[in-house]
Coordinates of C-alpha atoms in Angstrom, one line a residue:
M1 CA -19.0 -9.6 6.4
V2 CA -16.3 -8.6 8.3
N3 CA -16.3 -9.1 12.3
E4 CA -17.4 -6.9 14.3
R5 CA -13.9 -7.1 16.3
I6 CA -12.1 -7.0 13.4
L7 CA -13.9 -3.9 12.1
Q8 CA -12.7 -2.2 15.8
E9 CA -9.1 -2.6 15.0
I10 CA -9.2 -1.3 12.1
S11 CA -11.0 1.8 13.4
R12 CA -8.4 2.4 16.8
D13 CA -6.9 5.8 16.6
D14 CA -3.6 5.1 17.2
Y15 CA -3.9 1.9 14.1
F16 CA -1.2 2.9 11.7
S17 CA 1.2 3.9 14.7
D18 CA 3.6 1.6 14.2
A19 CA 3.6 1.6 11.3
V20 CA 5.1 5.4 11.3
R21 CA 7.8 4.6 13.8
Y22 CA 8.9 2.0 12.3
F23 CA 9.2 4.5 9.0
W24 CA 11.0 6.9 10.7
D25 CA 13.1 3.6 12.1
K26 CA 13.8 2.6 8.8
R27 CA 14.9 6.2 7.0
A28 CA 17.7 6.6 10.1
S29 CA 19.0 3.0 9.9
Q30 CA 19.4 3.8 5.9
A31 CA 21.1 6.8 6.1
E32 CA 23.0 5.7 9.3
D33 CA 24.1 1.9 6.8
Q34 CA 24.7 4.5 4.1
N35 CA 27.2 6.8 5.8
N36 CA 29.0 4.2 7.3
R37 CA 29.7 2.3 4.3
G38 CA 30.8 5.3 3.1
V39 CA 27.9 6.2 0.2
K40 CA 26.9 9.9 -0.2
D41 CA 23.8 11.1 -1.0
Q42 CA 22.3 14.5 -1.6
G43 CA 20.8 15.5 1.4
S44 CA 18.3 13.3 3.0
R45 CA 18.1 11.3 -0.4
S46 CA 20.1 8.4 1.8
E47 CA 17.3 7.5 3.8
A48 CA 15.0 6.6 1.1
T49 CA 17.2 4.9 -1.6
G50 CA 16.8 1.8 0.6
G51 CA 14.0 1.4 0.9
K52 CA 11.4 -0.9 2.7
H53 CA 10.9 2.1 4.7
M54 CA 7.4 1.0 4.1
D55 CA 7.2 -2.7 5.4
G56 CA 5.5 -1.5 8.2
F57 CA 2.5 -0.6 6.3
F58 CA 2.7 -3.2 3.5
S59 CA 2.5 -5.9 7.0
L60 CA -0.2 -4.1 8.4
I61 CA -2.2 -4.5 5.4
E62 CA -1.6 -7.5 4.9
T63 CA -2.2 -8.7 8.2
L64 CA -5.2 -6.9 7.2
L65 CA -6.8 -9.2 4.4
L66 CA -5.5 -12.1 5.6
D67 CA -7.3 -12.0 8.8
V68 CA -10.7 -10.7 7.2
G69 CA -9.9 -14.4 5.3
V70 CA -8.7 -13.6 1.4
P71 CA -6.3 -16.2 0.9
A72 CA -2.1 -15.8 0.9
E73 CA -2.1 -16.9 -2.6
D74 CA -4.2 -14.7 -4.2
I75 CA -1.7 -11.8 -1.9
C76 CA 0.9 -10.8 -4.0
T77 CA 3.5 -8.0 -1.4
R78 CA 6.7 -6.7 -2.3
K79 CA 8.2 -10.8 -1.9
R80 CA 5.6 -12.0 -4.7
N81 CA 5.4 -10.8 -8.4
L82 CA 3.7 -6.7 -8.7
D83 CA 3.5 -6.4 -12.7
L84 CA 0.4 -5.8 -14.1
P85 CA -0.1 -4.7 -17.8
G86 CA -0.3 -1.1 -18.9
F87 CA -2.0 0.3 -21.6
F88 CA 0.6 3.6 -22.1
R89 CA 3.1 0.8 -21.2
A90 CA 4.2 -2.4 -21.3
E91 CA 3.5 -3.0 -17.3
K92 CA 4.2 -1.2 -14.2
Q93 CA 5.1 -2.6 -11.4
W94 CA 2.6 -2.2 -8.4
D95 CA 2.5 -2.1 -4.4
L96 CA 0.4 -4.9 -3.1
I97 CA -2.4 -6.5 -5.0
V98 CA -5.5 -9.0 -4.6
I99 CA -5.7 -11.7 -7.4
K100 CA -8.4 -14.3 -7.2
H101 CA -7.6 -17.2 -8.1
R102 CA -10.8 -19.3 -9.4
P103 CA -10.9 -23.1 -9.4
E104 CA -11.4 -23.2 -13.2
G105 CA -8.3 -21.4 -13.6
E106 CA -9.3 -17.9 -13.8
K107 CA -7.6 -14.9 -12.2
E108 CA -9.8 -11.4 -11.2
L109 CA -7.6 -8.9 -10.4
V110 CA -9.8 -7.2 -7.1
A111 CA -7.5 -4.9 -5.3
V112 CA -4.9 -2.9 -6.2
L113 CA -3.0 -0.2 -3.7
E114 CA 0.2 2.0 -4.5
L115 CA 1.6 3.1 -0.5
K116 CA 4.1 5.9 -1.1
S117 CA 5.4 8.8 0.9
Q118 CA 8.0 12.6 0.8
K119 CA 10.1 13.5 3.9
G120 CA 11.5 17.1 3.2
P121 CA 13.8 19.3 3.1
S122 CA 12.5 19.5 -1.0
F123 CA 9.0 19.4 -1.0
G124 CA 8.8 21.5 -3.5
N125 CA 11.3 19.4 -6.0
N126 CA 9.1 16.4 -5.6
I127 CA 5.2 17.0 -5.1
N128 CA 4.4 17.9 -9.4
N129 CA 6.6 14.9 -9.4
R130 CA 4.0 13.2 -7.1
T131 CA 1.2 14.3 -9.1
E132 CA 1.6 13.4 -12.0
E133 CA 2.7 10.2 -11.4
V134 CA -0.3 9.3 -9.2
L135 CA -2.5 10.4 -11.3
G136 CA -0.8 8.9 -14.1
S137 CA -0.3 5.9 -12.8
A138 CA -3.9 5.4 -12.5
Y139 CA -4.8 6.8 -15.9
D140 CA -2.7 3.8 -17.4
L141 CA -4.6 1.1 -15.5
W142 CA -8.2 2.2 -15.9
T143 CA -7.3 2.4 -19.6
A144 CA -5.9 -1.2 -19.2
Y145 CA -9.0 -1.9 -17.9
R146 CA -11.2 -0.6 -20.9
E147 CA -9.3 -2.0 -22.8
G148 CA -9.8 -6.1 -21.7
A149 CA -6.0 -6.5 -20.4
F150 CA -7.4 -8.2 -17.2
K151 CA -10.0 -10.1 -18.9
T152 CA -13.7 -10.6 -17.0
S153 CA -12.2 -8.8 -14.3
P154 CA -14.7 -6.3 -12.1
S155 CA -13.4 -2.9 -11.9
P156 CA -11.1 -3.3 -9.0
W157 CA -10.6 -1.1 -5.8
L158 CA -7.5 0.9 -6.5
G159 CA -6.2 2.7 -3.5
Y160 CA -4.0 4.9 -3.1
M161 CA -2.0 6.4 0.1
L162 CA 0.4 8.9 1.1
L163 CA 2.8 10.0 3.9
L164 CA 4.2 13.0 4.5
E165 CA 6.5 14.1 7.0
D166 CA 4.8 16.8 9.2
C167 CA 7.3 19.5 10.0
D168 CA 7.5 23.4 9.6
K169 CA 8.1 23.6 6.2
S170 CA 5.7 21.5 5.2
R171 CA 3.2 24.0 6.8
K172 CA 4.5 26.5 5.7
S173 CA 2.7 29.0 3.0
V174 CA 3.7 28.5 -0.6
R175 CA 3.1 31.9 -2.9
N176 CA 2.0 30.6 -6.2
N177 CA 3.8 31.2 -10.0
E178 CA 0.5 32.7 -11.7
P179 CA 2.2 34.8 -14.9
H180 CA -1.4 34.0 -17.4
F181 CA -4.0 32.6 -14.9
D182 CA -4.4 32.5 -10.8
V183 CA -4.3 29.1 -10.2
F184 CA -7.6 27.2 -8.1
P185 CA -8.7 29.1 -5.3
E186 CA -7.9 26.1 -3.0
F187 CA -4.6 26.0 -3.9
K188 CA -4.2 30.0 -3.4
N189 CA -0.6 30.4 -0.7
A190 CA -1.4 26.8 0.4
S191 CA 1.3 24.6 1.7
Y192 CA 2.9 21.7 0.8
A193 CA 0.9 19.8 2.8
E194 CA -2.4 21.5 1.3
R195 CA -1.4 21.0 -1.7
Y196 CA -1.1 17.4 -0.5
H197 CA -3.9 17.4 0.8
Q198 CA -6.1 19.4 -2.2
T199 CA -4.3 16.4 -4.1
C200 CA -5.3 13.9 -2.6
L201 CA -9.2 15.5 -2.1
R202 CA -9.8 15.7 -5.9
L203 CA -8.2 11.7 -7.0
V204 CA -11.2 10.5 -5.0
R205 CA -13.7 12.8 -6.2
E206 CA -13.2 12.9 -9.4
R207 CA -13.5 9.2 -9.2
V208 CA -9.2 8.9 -10.1
Y209 CA -8.9 6.4 -7.0
S210 CA -11.8 4.2 -4.8
E211 CA -10.7 5.6 -2.1
V212 CA -6.8 7.3 -0.9
C213 CA -5.7 8.1 3.2
Y214 CA -3.7 11.1 4.1
L215 CA -1.4 11.0 6.7
L216 CA 1.0 13.8 8.6
A217 CA 3.6 12.7 10.5
D218 CA 5.8 14.6 12.7
Q219 CA 9.7 12.7 13.7
E220 CA 9.6 13.8 16.5
E221 CA 6.2 13.0 18.2
K222 CA 6.8 9.5 16.7
M223 CA 7.0 7.8 19.9
K224 CA 3.6 8.6 21.2
A225 CA 0.7 6.4 21.4
R226 CA -0.2 8.2 18.1
N227 CA 2.0 9.3 16.3
Y228 CA 0.0 10.8 13.1
S229 CA -2.9 12.7 12.1
E230 CA -5.7 12.8 9.3
P231 CA -6.2 15.6 8.2
D232 CA -9.8 15.0 6.5
E233 CA -12.3 12.7 7.3
M234 CA -12.6 12.0 3.6
L235 CA -8.6 10.3 3.4
A236 CA -9.1 8.6 7.3
G237 CA -7.3 5.6 7.2
T238 CA -10.4 4.2 8.5
R239 CA -12.4 5.5 5.3
F240 CA -10.1 3.4 3.6
L241 CA -9.6 -0.3 4.8
R242 CA -13.5 -0.1 5.4
S243 CA -14.0 0.4 1.5
L244 CA -11.4 -2.2 0.7
C245 CA -12.9 -4.6 2.8
S246 CA -16.0 -3.9 1.9
H247 CA -15.2 -4.1 -2.2
L248 CA -13.6 -7.4 -0.9
N249 CA -16.6 -8.9 0.4
N250 CA -17.8 -8.9 -3.7
F251 CA -15.0 -12.0 -3.7
Y252 CA -14.7 -13.6 -0.7
E253 CA -16.7 -15.3 2.0
L254 CA -15.1 -12.4 5.0
K255 CA -15.0 -14.0 8.3

């Protein structure tokens, strides 16, 4: 079992604060770097196209895995091969994978994580694309699993983390387009933040993902000790990480 020190650490109220601060700083530095080089991306795209702004979260989760006793060679991150076979496509590159290497040479797919973020102003242009992407990726992986793509691996833990900018535009009520039928009540005039909230809840309740972590962060509050919020306990970071550690217990003798 995971020891009490680690459980207390992941239960801290500001556990993700350094990663959130890194997120904002990295986006700003990428935009400045592109401007200095004369690269002109539209809107805030220059902050996103450089990548690596979620590296603070990758580092935090990788450190947790190592702390609880997962061997380094079993953890695949950005530095190593992250491709897994799909069913409707040849392969997909995920964000973090845990693969247990057994002494007899067999491999078991233990955990798969996808980490995403969205910053304004184009919430409306991106929310449907992001939802279709997260649903399609999960369906593709679970179908590949059913069809034996991962050999004799037990069912893996599939996690999704989303960091959304907390601002007036993401909190503002959005009018629905309903030319033929009504949208579900939870989406009626809901803000983009609430639409993402409902989507993330459904991903868990419908067992599309094992767990989902949904965070909101305001750039103006990045220097606060607690610089993000968790709109729903069911989608909180502590629940997300405890679930991951619980699943790992089935494969490793955790510290």
